Short mmCIF file of C-alpha atoms in Angstrom, two decimals:
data_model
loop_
_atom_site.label_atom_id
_atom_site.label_comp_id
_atom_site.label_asym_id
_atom_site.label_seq_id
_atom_site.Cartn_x
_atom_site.Cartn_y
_atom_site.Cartn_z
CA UNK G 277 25.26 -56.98 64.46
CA UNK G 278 26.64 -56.99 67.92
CA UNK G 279 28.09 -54.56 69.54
CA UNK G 280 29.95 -57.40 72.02
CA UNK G 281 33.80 -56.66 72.82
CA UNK G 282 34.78 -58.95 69.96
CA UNK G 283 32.83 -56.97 67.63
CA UNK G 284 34.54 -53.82 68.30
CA UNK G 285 37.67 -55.22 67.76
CA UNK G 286 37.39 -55.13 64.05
CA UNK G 287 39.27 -53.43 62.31
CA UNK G 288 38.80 -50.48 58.77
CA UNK G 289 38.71 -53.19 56.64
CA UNK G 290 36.01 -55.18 57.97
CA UNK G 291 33.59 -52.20 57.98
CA UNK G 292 34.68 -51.23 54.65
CA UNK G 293 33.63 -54.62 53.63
CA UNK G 294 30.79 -55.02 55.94
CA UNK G 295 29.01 -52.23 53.77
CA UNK G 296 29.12 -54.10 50.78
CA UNK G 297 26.86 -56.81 52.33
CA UNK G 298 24.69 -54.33 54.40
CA UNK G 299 23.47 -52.23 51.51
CA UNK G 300 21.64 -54.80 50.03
CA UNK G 301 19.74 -56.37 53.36
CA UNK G 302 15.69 -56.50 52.37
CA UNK G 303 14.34 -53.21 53.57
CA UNK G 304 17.55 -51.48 53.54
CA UNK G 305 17.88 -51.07 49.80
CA UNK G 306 15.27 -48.65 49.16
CA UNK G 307 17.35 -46.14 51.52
CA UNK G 308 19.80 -46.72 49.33
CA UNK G 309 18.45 -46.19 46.18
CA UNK G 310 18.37 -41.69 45.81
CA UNK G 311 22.38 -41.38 47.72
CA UNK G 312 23.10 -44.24 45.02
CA UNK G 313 21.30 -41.99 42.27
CA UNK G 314 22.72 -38.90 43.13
CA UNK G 315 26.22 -40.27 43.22
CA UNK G 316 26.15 -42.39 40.02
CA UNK G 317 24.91 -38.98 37.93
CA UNK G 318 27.88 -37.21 39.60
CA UNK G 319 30.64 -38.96 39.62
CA UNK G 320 29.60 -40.52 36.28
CA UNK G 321 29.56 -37.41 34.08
CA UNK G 322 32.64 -35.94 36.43
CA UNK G 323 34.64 -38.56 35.68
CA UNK G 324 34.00 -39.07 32.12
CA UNK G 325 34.79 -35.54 31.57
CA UNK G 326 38.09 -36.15 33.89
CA UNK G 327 39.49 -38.76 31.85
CA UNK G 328 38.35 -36.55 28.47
CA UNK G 329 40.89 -33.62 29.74
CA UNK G 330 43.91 -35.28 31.36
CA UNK G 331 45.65 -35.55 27.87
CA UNK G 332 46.05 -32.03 28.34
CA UNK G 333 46.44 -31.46 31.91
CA UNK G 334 49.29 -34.08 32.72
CA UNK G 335 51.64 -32.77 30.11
CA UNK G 336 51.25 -29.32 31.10
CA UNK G 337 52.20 -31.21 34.72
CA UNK G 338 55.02 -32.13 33.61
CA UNK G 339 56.39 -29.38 32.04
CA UNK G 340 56.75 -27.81 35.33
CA UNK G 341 59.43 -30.82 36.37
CA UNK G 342 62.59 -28.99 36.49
CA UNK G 343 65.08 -30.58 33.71
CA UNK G 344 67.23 -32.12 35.68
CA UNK G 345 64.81 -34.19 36.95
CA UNK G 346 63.98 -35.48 34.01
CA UNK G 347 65.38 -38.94 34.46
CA UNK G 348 62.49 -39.52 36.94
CA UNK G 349 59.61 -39.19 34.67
CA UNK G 350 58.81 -42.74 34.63
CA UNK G 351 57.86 -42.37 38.59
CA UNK G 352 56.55 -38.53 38.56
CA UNK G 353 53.87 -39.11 35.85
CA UNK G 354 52.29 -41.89 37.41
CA UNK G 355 52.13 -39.51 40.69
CA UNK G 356 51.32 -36.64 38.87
CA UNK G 357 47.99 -38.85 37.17
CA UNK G 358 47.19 -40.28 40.95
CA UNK G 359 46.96 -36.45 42.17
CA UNK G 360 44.78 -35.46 39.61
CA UNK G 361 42.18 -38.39 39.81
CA UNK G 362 42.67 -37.95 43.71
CA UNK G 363 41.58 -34.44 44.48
CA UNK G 364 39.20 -34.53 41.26
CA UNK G 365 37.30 -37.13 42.68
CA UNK G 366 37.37 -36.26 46.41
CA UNK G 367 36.18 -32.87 45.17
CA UNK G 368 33.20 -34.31 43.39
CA UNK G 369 32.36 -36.90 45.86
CA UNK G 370 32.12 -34.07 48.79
CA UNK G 371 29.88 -31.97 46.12
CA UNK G 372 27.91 -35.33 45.56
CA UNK G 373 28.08 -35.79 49.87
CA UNK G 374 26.14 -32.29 49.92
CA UNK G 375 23.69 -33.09 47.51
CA UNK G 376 22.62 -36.66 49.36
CA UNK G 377 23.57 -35.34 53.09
CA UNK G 378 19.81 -35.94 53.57
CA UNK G 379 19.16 -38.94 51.95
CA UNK G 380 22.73 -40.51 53.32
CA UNK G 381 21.51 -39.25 57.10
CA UNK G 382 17.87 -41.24 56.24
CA UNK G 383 20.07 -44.25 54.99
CA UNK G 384 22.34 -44.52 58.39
CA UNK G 385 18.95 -43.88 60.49
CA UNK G 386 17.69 -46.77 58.93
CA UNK G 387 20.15 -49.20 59.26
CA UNK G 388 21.07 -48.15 62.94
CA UNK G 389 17.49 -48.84 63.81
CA UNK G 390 17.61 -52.73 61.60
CA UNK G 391 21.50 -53.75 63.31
CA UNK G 392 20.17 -52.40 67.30
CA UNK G 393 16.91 -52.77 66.70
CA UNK G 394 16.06 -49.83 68.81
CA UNK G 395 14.66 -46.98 65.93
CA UNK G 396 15.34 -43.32 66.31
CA UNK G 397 12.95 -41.00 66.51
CA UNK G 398 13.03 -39.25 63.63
CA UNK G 399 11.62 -42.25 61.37
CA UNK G 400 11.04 -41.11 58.01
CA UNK G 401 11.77 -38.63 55.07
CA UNK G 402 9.32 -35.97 56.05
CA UNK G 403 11.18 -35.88 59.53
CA UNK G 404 14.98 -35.37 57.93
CA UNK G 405 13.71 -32.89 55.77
CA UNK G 406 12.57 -31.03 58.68
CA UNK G 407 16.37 -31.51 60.13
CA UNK G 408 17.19 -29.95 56.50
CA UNK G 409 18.90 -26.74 58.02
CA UNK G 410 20.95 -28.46 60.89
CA UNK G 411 22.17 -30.91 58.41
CA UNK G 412 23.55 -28.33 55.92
CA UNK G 413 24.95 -26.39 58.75
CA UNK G 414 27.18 -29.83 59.75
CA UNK G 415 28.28 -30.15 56.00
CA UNK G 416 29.18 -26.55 56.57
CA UNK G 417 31.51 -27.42 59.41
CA UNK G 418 33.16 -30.19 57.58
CA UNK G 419 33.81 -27.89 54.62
CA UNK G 420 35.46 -25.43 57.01
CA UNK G 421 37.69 -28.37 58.79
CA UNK G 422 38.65 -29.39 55.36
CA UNK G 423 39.28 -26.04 53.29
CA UNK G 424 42.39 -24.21 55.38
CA UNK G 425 44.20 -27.52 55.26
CA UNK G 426 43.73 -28.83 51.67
CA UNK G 427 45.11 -24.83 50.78
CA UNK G 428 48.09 -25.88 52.48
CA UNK G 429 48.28 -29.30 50.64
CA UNK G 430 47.24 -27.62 47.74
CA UNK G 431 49.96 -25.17 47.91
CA UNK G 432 52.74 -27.77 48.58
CA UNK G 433 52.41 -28.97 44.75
CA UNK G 434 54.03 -25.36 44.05
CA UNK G 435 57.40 -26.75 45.70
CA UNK G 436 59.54 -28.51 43.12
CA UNK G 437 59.77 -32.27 43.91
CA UNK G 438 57.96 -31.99 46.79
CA UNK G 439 54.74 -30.99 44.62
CA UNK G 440 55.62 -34.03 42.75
CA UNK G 441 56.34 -36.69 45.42
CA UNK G 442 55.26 -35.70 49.12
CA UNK G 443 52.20 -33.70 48.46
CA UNK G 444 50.48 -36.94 46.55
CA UNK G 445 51.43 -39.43 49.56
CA UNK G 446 50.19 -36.14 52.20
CA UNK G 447 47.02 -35.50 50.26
CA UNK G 448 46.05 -39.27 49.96
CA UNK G 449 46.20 -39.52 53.47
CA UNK G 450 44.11 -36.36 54.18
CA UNK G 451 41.42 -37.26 51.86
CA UNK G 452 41.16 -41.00 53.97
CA UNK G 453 40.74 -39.14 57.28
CA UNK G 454 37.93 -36.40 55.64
CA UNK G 455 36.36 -39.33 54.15
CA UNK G 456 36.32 -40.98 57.37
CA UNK G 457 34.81 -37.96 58.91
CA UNK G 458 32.37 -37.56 56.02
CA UNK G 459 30.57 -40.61 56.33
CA UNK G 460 31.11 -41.43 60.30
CA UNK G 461 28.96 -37.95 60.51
CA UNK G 462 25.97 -39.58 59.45
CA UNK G 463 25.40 -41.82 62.80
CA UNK G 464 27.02 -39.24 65.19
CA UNK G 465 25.00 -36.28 63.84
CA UNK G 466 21.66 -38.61 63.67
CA UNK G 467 22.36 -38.30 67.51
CA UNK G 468 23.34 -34.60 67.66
CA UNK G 469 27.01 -35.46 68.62
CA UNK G 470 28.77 -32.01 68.48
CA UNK G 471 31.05 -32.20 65.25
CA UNK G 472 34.74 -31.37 67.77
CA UNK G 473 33.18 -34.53 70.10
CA UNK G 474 33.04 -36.29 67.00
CA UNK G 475 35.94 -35.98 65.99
CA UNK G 476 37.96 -35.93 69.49
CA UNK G 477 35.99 -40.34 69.10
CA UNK G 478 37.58 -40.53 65.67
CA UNK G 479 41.11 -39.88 66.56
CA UNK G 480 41.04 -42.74 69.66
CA UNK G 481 40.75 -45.59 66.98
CA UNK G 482 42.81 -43.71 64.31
CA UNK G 483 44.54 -46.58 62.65
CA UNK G 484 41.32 -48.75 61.83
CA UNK G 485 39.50 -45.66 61.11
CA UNK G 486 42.23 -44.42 58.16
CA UNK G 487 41.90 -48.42 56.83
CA UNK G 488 38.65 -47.38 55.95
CA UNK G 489 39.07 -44.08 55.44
CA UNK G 490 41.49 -45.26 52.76
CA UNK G 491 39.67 -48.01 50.96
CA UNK G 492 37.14 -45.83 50.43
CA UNK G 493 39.36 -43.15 48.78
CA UNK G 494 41.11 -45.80 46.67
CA UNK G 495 37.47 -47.13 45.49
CA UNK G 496 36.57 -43.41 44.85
CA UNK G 497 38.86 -43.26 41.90
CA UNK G 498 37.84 -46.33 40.41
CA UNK G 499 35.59 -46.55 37.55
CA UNK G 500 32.32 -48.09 37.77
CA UNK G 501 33.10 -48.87 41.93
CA UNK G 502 33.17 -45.47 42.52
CA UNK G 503 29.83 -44.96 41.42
CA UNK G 504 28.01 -47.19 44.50
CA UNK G 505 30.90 -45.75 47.30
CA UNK G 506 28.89 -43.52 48.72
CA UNK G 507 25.97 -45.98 50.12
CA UNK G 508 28.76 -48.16 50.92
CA UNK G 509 30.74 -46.09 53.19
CA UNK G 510 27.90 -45.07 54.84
CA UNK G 511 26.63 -48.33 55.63
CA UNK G 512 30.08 -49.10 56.67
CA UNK G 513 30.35 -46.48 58.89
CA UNK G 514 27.22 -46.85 60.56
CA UNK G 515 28.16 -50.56 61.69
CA UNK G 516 31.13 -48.98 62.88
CA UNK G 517 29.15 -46.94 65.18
CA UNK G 518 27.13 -49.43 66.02
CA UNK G 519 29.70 -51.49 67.42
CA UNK G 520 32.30 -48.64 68.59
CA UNK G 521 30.78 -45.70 69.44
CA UNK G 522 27.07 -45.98 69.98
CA UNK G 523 27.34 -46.75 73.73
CA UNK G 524 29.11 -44.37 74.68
CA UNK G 525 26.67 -41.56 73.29
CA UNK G 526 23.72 -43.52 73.75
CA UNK G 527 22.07 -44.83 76.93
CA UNK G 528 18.49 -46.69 76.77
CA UNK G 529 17.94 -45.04 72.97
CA UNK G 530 18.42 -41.37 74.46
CA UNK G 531 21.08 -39.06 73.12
CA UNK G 532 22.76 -38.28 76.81
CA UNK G 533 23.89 -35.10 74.32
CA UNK G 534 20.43 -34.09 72.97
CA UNK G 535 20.03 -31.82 76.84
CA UNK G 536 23.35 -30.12 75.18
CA UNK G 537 21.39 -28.50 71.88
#
């Protein structure tokens, strides 16, 4: 991987694929293997129980259609199916996020150190373990970014026909920028890159970020895909900071930020 102008020129999409390919380079997959076990016994049972309850939940959905909107059935219950596999399964991917975080963080260590070939210093299980309690504290940051504004969102789907038809399109959208945020954490947070500088680097490359921000959410709610996302994204991400944002944070393999923390 080069991090050459051309490079960071690509766009979402080519990082979303890229981390197809990357999590199965030789000495890369056994970093995959415990984020890819966690996920797959999450999001398997979650989403076998999903599709076990949405004979009930969807009609009780739609009951809540006023009747003169009846005629538009054919398009709300479609939406009103897309919201529930949406926030069921960004909810259980963030819950399966907070299981891995450690074993994700080990994974984009890893594959930072095989694209630059310049390692990071903390090398090894033992050593993230260690990091345990700044780790959780970062997933606690996301969660509090997240929560106040997927209230709102939630609380739009209590508006007749807006519940029905803006919220959907509004939360789909919000769940690609989290997820973006979720996995692009990995790299920047390997480096000790405060969570609002973070950020502030995600929203100058917006566009390609949300293409992979929403490929990823799209997979998520596939059956069977959604069960190797999570390696995936990370990889992805981590080639994106490879390429995008590594230099800018990183000069001869020290964190100019570490002298902040």
């Amino acid at each position: 991987m080069s991090s050459s102008q051309s490079a960071r020129q690509e766009n979402g999409v080519h990082y979303f694929t890229q981390g197809w390919t990357l999590i199965s380079l030789p000495g890369i997959r056994r970093f995959v293997i415990l984020p890819l076990a966690v996920n797959v016994l999450l999001m398997g049972g979650a989403f076998w129980w999903l599709f076990t309850q949405l004979g009930e939940w969807i009609p009780a959905m739609m009951s809540k259609v006023p009747s003169w909107l009846s005629w538009l059935d054919y398009l709300i219950w479609p939406v009103a199916v897309l919201s529930v596999v949406l926030v069921f399964s960004y909810f259980f991917s963030t819950l399966a996020n907070w299981i891995a975080a450690p074993f994700s963080g080990l994974l984009a260590e890893q594959l930072e150190a095989r694209l630059t070939g310049k390692p990071l210093p903390d090398t090894g299980i033992w050593d993230i373990m260690k990091d345990l309690p700044r780790i959780m504290k970062r997933e606690w940051q996301k969660l509090a970014y997240y929560l106040p504004r997927a209230l709102l969102l939630f609380a739009l789907y209590f508006i007749p026909v807006i519940g029905q038809t803006i919220a959907p399109v509004l939360w789909f959208f919000f769940s690609a920028w989290m997820v973006v945020i979720q996995y692009c954490d990995y790299p920047f947070d390997n480096h000790k890159v405060s969570f609002a500088d973070m950020r502030r680097s995600l929203g100058s490359n917006k566009i390609d970020n949300m293409q992979f921000g929403s490929l990823v959410s799209l997979f998520t709610m596939i059956p069977v895909l959604n069960l190797v996302i999570l390696p995936v994204a990370v990889c992805g991400a981590t080639a994106m900071w490879c390429d995008r944002y590594r230099d800018v944070y990183v000069k001869n393999n020290i964190d100019v930020n570490s002298t902040r923390k």
